[in-house]
PDB file of C-alpha atoms in Angstrom:
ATOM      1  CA  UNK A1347      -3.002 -29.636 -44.568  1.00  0.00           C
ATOM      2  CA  UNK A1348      -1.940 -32.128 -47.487  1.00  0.00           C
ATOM      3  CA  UNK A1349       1.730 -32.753 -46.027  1.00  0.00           C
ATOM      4  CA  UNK A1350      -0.143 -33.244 -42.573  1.00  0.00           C
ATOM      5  CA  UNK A1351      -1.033 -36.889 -44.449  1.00  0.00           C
ATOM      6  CA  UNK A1352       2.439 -37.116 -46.185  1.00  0.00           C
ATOM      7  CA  UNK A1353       1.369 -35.386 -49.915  1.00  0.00           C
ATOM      8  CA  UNK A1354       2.956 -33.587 -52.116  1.00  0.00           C
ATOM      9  CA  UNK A1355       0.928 -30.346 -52.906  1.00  0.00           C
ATOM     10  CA  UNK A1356       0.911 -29.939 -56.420  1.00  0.00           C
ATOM     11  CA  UNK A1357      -1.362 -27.514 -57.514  1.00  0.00           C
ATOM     12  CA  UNK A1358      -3.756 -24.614 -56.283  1.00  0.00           C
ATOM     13  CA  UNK A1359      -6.256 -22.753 -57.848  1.00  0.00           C
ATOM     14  CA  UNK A1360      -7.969 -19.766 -56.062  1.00  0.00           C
ATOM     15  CA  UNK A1361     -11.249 -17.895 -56.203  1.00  0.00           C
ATOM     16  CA  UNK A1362     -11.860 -13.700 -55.231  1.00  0.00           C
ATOM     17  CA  UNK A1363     -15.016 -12.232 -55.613  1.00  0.00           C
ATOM     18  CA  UNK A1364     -15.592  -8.426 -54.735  1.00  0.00           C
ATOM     19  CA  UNK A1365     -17.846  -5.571 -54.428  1.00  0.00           C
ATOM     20  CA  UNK A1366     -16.181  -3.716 -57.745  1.00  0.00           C
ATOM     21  CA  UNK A1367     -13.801  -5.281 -59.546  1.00  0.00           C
ATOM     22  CA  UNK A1368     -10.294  -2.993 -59.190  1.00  0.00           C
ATOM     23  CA  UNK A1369      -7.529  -4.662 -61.069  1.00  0.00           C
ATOM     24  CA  UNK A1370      -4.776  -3.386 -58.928  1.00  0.00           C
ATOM     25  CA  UNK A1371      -6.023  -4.727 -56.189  1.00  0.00           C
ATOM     26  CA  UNK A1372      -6.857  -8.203 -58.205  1.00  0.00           C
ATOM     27  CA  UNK A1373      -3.287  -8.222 -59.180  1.00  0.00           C
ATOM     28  CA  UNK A1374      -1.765  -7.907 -55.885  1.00  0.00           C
ATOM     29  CA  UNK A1375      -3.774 -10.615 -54.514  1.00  0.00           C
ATOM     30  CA  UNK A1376      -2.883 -12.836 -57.612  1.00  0.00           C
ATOM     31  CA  UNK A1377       0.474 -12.099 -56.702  1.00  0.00           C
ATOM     32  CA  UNK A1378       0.366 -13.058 -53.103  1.00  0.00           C
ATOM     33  CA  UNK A1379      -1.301 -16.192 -53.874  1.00  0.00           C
ATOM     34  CA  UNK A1380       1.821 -16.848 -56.912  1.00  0.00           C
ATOM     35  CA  UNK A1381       4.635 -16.285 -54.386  1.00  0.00           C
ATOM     36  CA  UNK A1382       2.990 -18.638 -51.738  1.00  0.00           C
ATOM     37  CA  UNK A1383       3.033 -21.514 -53.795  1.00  0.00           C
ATOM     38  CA  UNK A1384       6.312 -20.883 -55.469  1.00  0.00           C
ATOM     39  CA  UNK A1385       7.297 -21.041 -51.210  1.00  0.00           C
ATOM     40  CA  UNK A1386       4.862 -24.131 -50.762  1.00  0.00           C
ATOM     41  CA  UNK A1387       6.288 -25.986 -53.943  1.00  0.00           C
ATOM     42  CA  UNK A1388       3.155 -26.559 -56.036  1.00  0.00           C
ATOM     43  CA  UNK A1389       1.660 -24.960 -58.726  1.00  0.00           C
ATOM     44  CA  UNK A1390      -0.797 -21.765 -59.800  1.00  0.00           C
ATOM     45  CA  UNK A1391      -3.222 -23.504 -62.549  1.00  0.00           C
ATOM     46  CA  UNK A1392      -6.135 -21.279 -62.602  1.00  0.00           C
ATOM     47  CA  UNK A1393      -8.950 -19.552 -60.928  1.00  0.00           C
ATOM     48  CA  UNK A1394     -11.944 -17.400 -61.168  1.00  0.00           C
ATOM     49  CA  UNK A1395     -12.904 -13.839 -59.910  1.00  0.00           C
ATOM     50  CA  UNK A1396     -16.432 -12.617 -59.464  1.00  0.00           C
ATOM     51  CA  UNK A1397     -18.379  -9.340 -59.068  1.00  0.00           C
ATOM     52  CA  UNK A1398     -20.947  -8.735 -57.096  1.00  0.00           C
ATOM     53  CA  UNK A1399     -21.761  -5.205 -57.136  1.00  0.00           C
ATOM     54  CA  UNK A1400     -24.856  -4.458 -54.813  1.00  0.00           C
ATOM     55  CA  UNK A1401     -24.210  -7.706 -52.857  1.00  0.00           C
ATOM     56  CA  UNK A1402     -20.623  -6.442 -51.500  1.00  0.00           C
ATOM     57  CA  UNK A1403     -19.443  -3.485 -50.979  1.00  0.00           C
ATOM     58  CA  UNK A1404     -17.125  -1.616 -53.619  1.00  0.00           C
ATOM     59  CA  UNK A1405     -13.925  -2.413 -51.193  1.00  0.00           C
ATOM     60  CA  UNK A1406     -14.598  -5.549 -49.923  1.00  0.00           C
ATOM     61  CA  UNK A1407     -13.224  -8.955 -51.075  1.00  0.00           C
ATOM     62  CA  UNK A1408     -13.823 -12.422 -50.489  1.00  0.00           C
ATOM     63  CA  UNK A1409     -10.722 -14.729 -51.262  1.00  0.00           C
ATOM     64  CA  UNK A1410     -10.690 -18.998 -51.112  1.00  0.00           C
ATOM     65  CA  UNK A1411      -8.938 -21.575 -53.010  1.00  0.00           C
ATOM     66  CA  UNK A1412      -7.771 -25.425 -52.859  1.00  0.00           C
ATOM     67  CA  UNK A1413      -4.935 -27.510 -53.224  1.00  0.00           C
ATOM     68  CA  UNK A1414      -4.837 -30.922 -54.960  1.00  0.00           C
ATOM     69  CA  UNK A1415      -1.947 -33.318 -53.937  1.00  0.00           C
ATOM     70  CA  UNK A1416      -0.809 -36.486 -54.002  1.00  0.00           C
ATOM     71  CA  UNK A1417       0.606 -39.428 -51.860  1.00  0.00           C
ATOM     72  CA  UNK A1418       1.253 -43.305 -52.022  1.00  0.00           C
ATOM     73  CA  UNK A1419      -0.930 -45.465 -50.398  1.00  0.00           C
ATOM     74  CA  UNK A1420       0.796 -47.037 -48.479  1.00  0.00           C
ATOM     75  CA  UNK A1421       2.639 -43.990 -47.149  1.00  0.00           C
ATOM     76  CA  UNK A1422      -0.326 -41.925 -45.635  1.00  0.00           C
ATOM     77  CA  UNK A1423      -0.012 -40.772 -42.974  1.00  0.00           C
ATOM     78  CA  UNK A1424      -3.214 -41.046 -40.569  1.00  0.00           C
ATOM     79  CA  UNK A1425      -2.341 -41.386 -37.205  1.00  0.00           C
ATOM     80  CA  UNK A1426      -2.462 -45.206 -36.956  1.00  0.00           C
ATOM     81  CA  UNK A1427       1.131 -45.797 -35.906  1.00  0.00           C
ATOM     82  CA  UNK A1428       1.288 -43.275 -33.108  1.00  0.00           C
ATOM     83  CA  UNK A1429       2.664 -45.619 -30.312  1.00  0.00           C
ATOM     84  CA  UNK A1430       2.893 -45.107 -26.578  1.00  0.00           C
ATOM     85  CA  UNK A1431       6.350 -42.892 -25.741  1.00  0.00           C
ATOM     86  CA  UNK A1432       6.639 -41.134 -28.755  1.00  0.00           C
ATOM     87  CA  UNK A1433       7.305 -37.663 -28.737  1.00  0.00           C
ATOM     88  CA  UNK A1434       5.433 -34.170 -29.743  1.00  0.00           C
ATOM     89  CA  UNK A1435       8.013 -31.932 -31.747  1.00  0.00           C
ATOM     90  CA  UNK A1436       6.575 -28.360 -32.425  1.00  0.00           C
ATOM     91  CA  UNK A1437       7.570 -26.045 -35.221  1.00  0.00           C
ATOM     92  CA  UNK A1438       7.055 -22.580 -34.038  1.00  0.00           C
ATOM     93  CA  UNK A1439       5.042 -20.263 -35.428  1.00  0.00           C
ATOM     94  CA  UNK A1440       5.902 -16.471 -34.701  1.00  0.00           C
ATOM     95  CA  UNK A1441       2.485 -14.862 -35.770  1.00  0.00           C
ATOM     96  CA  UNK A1442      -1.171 -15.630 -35.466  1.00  0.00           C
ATOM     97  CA  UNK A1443      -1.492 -17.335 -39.019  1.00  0.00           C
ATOM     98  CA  UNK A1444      -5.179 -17.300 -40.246  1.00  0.00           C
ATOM     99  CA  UNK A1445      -6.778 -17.948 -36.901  1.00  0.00           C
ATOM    100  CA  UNK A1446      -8.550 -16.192 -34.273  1.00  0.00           C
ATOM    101  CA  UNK A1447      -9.253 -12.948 -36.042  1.00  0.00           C
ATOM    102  CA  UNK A1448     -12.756 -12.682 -35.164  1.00  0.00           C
ATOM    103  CA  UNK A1449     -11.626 -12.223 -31.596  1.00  0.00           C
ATOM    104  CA  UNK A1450      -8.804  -9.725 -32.467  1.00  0.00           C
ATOM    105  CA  UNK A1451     -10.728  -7.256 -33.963  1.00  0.00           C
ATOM    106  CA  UNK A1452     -12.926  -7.611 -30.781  1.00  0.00           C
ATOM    107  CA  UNK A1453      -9.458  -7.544 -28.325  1.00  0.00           C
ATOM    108  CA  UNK A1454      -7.883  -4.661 -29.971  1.00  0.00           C
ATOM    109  CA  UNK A1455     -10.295  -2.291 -32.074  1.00  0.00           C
ATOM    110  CA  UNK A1456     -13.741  -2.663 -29.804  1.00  0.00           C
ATOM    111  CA  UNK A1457     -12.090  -3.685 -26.056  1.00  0.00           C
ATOM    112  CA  UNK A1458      -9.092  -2.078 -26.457  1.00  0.00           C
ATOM    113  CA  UNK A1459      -9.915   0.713 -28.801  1.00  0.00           C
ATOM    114  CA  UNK A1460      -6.930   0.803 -30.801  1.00  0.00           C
ATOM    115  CA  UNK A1461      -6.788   1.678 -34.296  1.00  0.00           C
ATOM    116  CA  UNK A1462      -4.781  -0.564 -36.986  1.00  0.00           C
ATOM    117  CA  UNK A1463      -2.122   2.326 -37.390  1.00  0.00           C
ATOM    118  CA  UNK A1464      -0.898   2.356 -34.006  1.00  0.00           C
ATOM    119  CA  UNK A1465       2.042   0.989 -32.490  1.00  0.00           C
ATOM    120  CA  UNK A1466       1.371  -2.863 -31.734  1.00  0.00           C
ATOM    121  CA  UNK A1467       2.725  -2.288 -28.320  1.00  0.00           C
ATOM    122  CA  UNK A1468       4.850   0.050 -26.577  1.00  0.00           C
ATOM    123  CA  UNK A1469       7.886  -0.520 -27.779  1.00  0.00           C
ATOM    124  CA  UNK A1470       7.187  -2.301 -31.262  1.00  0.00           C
ATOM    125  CA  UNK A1471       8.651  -1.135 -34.000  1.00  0.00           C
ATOM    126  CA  UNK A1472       5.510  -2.162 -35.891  1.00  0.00           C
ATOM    127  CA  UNK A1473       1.965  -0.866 -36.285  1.00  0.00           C
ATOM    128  CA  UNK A1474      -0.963  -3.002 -34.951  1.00  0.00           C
ATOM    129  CA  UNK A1475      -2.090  -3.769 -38.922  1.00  0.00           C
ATOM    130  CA  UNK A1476       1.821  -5.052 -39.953  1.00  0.00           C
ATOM    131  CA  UNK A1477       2.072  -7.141 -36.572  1.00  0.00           C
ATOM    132  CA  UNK A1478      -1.635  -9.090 -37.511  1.00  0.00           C
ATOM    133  CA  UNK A1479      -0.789  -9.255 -40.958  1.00  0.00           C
ATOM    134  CA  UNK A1480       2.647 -11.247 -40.882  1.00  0.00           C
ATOM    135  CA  UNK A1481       2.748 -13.717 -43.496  1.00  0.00           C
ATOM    136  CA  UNK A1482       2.194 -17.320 -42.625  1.00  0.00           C
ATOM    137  CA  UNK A1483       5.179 -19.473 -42.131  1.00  0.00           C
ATOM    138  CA  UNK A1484       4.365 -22.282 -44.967  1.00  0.00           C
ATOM    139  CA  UNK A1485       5.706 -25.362 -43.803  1.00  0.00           C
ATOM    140  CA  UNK A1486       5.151 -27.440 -46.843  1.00  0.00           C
ATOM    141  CA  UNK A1487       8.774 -28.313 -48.202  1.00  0.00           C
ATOM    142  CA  UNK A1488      10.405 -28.585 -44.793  1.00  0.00           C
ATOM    143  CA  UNK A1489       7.944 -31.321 -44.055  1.00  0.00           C
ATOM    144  CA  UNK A1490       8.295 -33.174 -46.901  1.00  0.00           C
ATOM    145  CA  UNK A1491      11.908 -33.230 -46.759  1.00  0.00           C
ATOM    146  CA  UNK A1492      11.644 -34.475 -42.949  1.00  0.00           C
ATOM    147  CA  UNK A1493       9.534 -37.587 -44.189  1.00  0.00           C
ATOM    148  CA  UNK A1494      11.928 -38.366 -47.026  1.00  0.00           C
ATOM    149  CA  UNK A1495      14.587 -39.937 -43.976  1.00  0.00           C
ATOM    150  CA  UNK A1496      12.443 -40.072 -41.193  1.00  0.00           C
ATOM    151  CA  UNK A1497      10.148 -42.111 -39.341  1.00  0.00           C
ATOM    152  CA  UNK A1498       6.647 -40.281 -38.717  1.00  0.00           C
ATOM    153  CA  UNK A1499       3.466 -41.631 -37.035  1.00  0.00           C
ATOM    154  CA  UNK A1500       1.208 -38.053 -37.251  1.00  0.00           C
ATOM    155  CA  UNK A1501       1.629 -34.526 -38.387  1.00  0.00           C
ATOM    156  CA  UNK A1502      -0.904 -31.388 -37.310  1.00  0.00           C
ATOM    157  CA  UNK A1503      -1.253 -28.334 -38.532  1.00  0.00           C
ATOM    158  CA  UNK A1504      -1.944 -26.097 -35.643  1.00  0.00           C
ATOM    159  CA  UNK A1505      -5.689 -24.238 -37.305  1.00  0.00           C
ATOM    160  CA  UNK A1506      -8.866 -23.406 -35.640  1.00  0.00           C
ATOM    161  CA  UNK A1507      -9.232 -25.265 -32.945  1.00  0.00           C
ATOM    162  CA  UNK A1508      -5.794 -24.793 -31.510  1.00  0.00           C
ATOM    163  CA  UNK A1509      -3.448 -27.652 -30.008  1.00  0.00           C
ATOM    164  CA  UNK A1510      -6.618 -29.217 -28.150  1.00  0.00           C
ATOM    165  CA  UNK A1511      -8.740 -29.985 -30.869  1.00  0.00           C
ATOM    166  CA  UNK A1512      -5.890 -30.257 -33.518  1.00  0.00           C
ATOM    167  CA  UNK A1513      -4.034 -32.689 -31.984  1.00  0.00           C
ATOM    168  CA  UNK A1514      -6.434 -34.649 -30.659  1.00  0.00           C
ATOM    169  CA  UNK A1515      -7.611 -35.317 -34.187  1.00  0.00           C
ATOM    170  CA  UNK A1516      -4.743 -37.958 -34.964  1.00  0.00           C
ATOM    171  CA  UNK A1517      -4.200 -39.323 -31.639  1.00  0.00           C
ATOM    172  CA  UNK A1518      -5.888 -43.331 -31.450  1.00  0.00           C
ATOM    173  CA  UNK A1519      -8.665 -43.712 -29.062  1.00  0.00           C
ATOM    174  CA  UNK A1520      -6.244 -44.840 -26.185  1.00  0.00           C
ATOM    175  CA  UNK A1521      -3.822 -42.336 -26.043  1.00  0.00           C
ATOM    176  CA  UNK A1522      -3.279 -39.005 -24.634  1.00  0.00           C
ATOM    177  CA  UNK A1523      -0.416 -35.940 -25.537  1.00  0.00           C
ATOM    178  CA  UNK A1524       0.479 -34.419 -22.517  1.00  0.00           C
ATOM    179  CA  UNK A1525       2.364 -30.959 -23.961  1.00  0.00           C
ATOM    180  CA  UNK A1526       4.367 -28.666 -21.668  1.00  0.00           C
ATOM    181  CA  UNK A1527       3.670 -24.763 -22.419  1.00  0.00           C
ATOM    182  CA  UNK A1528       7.096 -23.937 -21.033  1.00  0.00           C
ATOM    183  CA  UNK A1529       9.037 -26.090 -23.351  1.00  0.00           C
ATOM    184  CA  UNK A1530       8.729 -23.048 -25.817  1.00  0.00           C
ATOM    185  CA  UNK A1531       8.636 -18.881 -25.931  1.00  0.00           C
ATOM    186  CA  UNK A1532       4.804 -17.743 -26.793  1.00  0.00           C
ATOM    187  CA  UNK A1533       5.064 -14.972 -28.995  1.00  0.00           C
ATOM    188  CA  UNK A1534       4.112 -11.238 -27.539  1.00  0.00           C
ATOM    189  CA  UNK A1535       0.979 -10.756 -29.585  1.00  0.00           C
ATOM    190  CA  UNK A1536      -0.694 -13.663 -27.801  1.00  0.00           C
ATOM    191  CA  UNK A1537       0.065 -12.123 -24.131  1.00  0.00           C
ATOM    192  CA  UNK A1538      -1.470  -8.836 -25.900  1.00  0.00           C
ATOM    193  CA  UNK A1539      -4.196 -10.425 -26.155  1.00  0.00           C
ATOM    194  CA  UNK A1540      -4.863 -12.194 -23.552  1.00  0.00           C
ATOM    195  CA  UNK A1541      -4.574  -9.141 -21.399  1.00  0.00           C
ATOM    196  CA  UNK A1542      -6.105  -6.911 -23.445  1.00  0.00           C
ATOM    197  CA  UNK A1543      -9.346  -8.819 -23.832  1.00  0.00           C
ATOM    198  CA  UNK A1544      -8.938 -10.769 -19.986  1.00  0.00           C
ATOM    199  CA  UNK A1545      -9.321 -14.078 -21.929  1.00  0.00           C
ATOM    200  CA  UNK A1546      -8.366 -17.045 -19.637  1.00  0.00           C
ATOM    201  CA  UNK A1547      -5.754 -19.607 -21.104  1.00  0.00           C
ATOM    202  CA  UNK A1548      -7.712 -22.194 -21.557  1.00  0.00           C
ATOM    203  CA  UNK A1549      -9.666 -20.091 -24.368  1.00  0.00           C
ATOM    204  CA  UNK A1550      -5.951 -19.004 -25.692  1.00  0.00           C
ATOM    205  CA  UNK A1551      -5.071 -22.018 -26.748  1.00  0.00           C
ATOM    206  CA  UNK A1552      -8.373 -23.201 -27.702  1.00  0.00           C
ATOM    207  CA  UNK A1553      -8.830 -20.288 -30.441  1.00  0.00           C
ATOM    208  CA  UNK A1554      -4.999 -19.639 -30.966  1.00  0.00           C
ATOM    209  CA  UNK A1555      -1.776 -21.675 -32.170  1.00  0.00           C
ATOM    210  CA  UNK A1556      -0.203 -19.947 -29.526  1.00  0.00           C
ATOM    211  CA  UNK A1557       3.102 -19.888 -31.083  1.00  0.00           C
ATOM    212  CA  UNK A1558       3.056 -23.529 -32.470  1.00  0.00           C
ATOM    213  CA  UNK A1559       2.133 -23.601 -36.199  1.00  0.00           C
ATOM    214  CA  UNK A1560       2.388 -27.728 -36.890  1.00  0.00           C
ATOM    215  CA  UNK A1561       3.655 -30.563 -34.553  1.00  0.00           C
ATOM    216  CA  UNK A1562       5.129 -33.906 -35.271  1.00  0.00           C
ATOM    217  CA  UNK A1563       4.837 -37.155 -33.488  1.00  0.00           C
ATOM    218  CA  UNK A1564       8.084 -39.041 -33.983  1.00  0.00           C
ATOM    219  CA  UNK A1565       8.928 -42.261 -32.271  1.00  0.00           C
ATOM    220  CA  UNK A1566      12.131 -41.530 -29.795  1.00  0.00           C
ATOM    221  CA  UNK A1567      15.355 -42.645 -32.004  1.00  0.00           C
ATOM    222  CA  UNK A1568      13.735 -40.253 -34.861  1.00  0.00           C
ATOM    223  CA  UNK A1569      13.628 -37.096 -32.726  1.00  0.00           C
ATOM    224  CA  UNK A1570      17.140 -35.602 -32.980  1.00  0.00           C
ATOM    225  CA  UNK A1571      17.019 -36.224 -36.591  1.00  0.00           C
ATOM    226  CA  UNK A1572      13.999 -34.976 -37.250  1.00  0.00           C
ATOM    227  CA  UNK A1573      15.078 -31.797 -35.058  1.00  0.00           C
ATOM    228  CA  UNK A1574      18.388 -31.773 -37.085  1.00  0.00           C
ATOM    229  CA  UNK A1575      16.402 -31.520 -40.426  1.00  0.00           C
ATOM    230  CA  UNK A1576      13.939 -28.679 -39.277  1.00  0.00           C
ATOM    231  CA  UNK A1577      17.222 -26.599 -37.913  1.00  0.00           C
ATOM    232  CA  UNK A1578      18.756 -27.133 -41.348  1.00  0.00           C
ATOM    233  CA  UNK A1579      15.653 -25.711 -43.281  1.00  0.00           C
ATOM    234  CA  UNK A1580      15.729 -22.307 -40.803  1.00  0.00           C
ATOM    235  CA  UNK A1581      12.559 -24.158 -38.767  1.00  0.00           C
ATOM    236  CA  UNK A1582      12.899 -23.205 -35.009  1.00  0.00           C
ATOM    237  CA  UNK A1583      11.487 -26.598 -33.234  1.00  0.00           C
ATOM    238  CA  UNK A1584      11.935 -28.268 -30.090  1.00  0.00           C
ATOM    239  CA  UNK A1585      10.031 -31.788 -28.059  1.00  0.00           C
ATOM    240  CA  UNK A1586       7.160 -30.149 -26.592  1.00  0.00           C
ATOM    241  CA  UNK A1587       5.451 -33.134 -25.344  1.00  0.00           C
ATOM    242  CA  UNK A1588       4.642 -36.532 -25.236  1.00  0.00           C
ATOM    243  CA  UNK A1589       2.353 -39.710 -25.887  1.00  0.00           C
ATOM    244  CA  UNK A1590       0.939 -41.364 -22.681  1.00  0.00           C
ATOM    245  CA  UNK A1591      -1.961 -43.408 -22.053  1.00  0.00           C
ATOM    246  CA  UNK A1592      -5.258 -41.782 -22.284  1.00  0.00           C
ATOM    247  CA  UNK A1593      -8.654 -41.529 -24.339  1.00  0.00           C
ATOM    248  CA  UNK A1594      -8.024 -39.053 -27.066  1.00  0.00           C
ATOM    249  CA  UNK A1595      -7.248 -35.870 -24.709  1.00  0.00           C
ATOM    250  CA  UNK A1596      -4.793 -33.051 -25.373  1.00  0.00           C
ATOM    251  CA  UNK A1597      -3.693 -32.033 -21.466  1.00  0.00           C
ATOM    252  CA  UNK A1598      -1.540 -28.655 -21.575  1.00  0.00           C
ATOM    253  CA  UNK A1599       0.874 -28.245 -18.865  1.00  0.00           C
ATOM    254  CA  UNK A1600       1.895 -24.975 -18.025  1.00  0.00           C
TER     255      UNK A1600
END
């Protein structure tokens, strides 16, 4: 979210509360949270843990935190420059991220009545619980070194919400992106999914990143550079759409 304006995270601080306080389990989580900002390039200041015994239950936990960053001025990055013609470049994403969970445990435990253990699919060599857990890819660094040589008018990160909503958040009021689903593979869990639970597409990509973790909107001569740069960092990406005229609407063609 902070390089999605052009900033450079620089430090995080998180908060867990749980049912009974377990230190192993504390310690893993403070672990996690160390190695993704070591990955994300900012750093671990602080934090606070709380117990609530009574008010959660002795396994549960509840886990937030925030970022602080910072950026010039004149070098935010809002949306304002987005021009008619450029192009939408999307960095995949190969799992679900943080999104759409509610809905999964629906899909696959209620709907499909699968249990966490079994195989995610037939043929997966992983369980159900390792598929939905994947790590998130953090995009952080890659970004930043795009915008050090490059010129670009918006960056999304692909949340809640999913491409509609996401990218319609920093496109200006006369403008449309017009993004082509077959300009890039969905990953298998989303088709799981989809079938599993009937959902329609529209839905899919309204709750999902479906496969697209953050785009870029680059004016034309930046795009093979840009494209060039993600490759370089191990960031699979490719044009997935396009800036037309419009009023603020994400249209998906598939």
């Amino acid at each position: 979210d902070l390089v999605c304006v052009g900033a450079e995270p620089l430090f995080f601080l998180d908060y867990i509360s749980v049912g009974h306080l377990k230190p192993k389990l504390v310690e893993s989580l403070i672990e996690g949270i160390a190695e993704g900002c070591v990955e994300a390039g900012c750093s671990l200041i602080g934090g606070e843990t709380a117990e609530h015994p009574g008010v959660m239950e002795d396994d549960s936990f509840d886990l937030a935190g925030f970022s602080v960053g910072a950026v010039e001025r004149n070098k935010v990055i809002d949306g304002s420059n987005v021009e008619l013609g450029d192009q939408i470049i999307g960095i995949e994403s190969p799992n679900l991220r943080s999104n759409g969970f509610s809905l999964v445990r629906k899909v696959f435990l209620e709907i499909a009545g699968k249990s966490l253990d079994d195989s995610a699919w037939k043929g997966s060599e992983s369980t159900l619980g390792e598929k939905l857990l994947e790590p998130s890819v953090i995009y952080a660094p890659t970004i930043l070194n795009v915008l050090k040589e490059n010129e670009v008018h918006a960056i999304a990160h692909i949340t809640g919400g999913g491409l509609p909503e996401n990218v319609s958040r920093v496109l200006g009021k006369s403008f449309n992106a017009v993004i082509h689903q077959s300009s890039w593979e969905t990953p298998r869990i989303f088709s799981e999914i989809q079938t599993l639970g009937s959902i329609d597409l529209e839905e899919m990509f309204r709750v999902f990143n479906m496969g697209i973790g953050m785009i870029l909107i680059v004016p034309p001569k930046s795009t093979d550079q840009v494209l060039e740069e993600l490759t370089k960092h191990k960031k699979p990406a490719c044009v997935i759409g396009e800036i037309v005229e419009g009023s603020r609407q994400v249209e998906i063609l598939r």
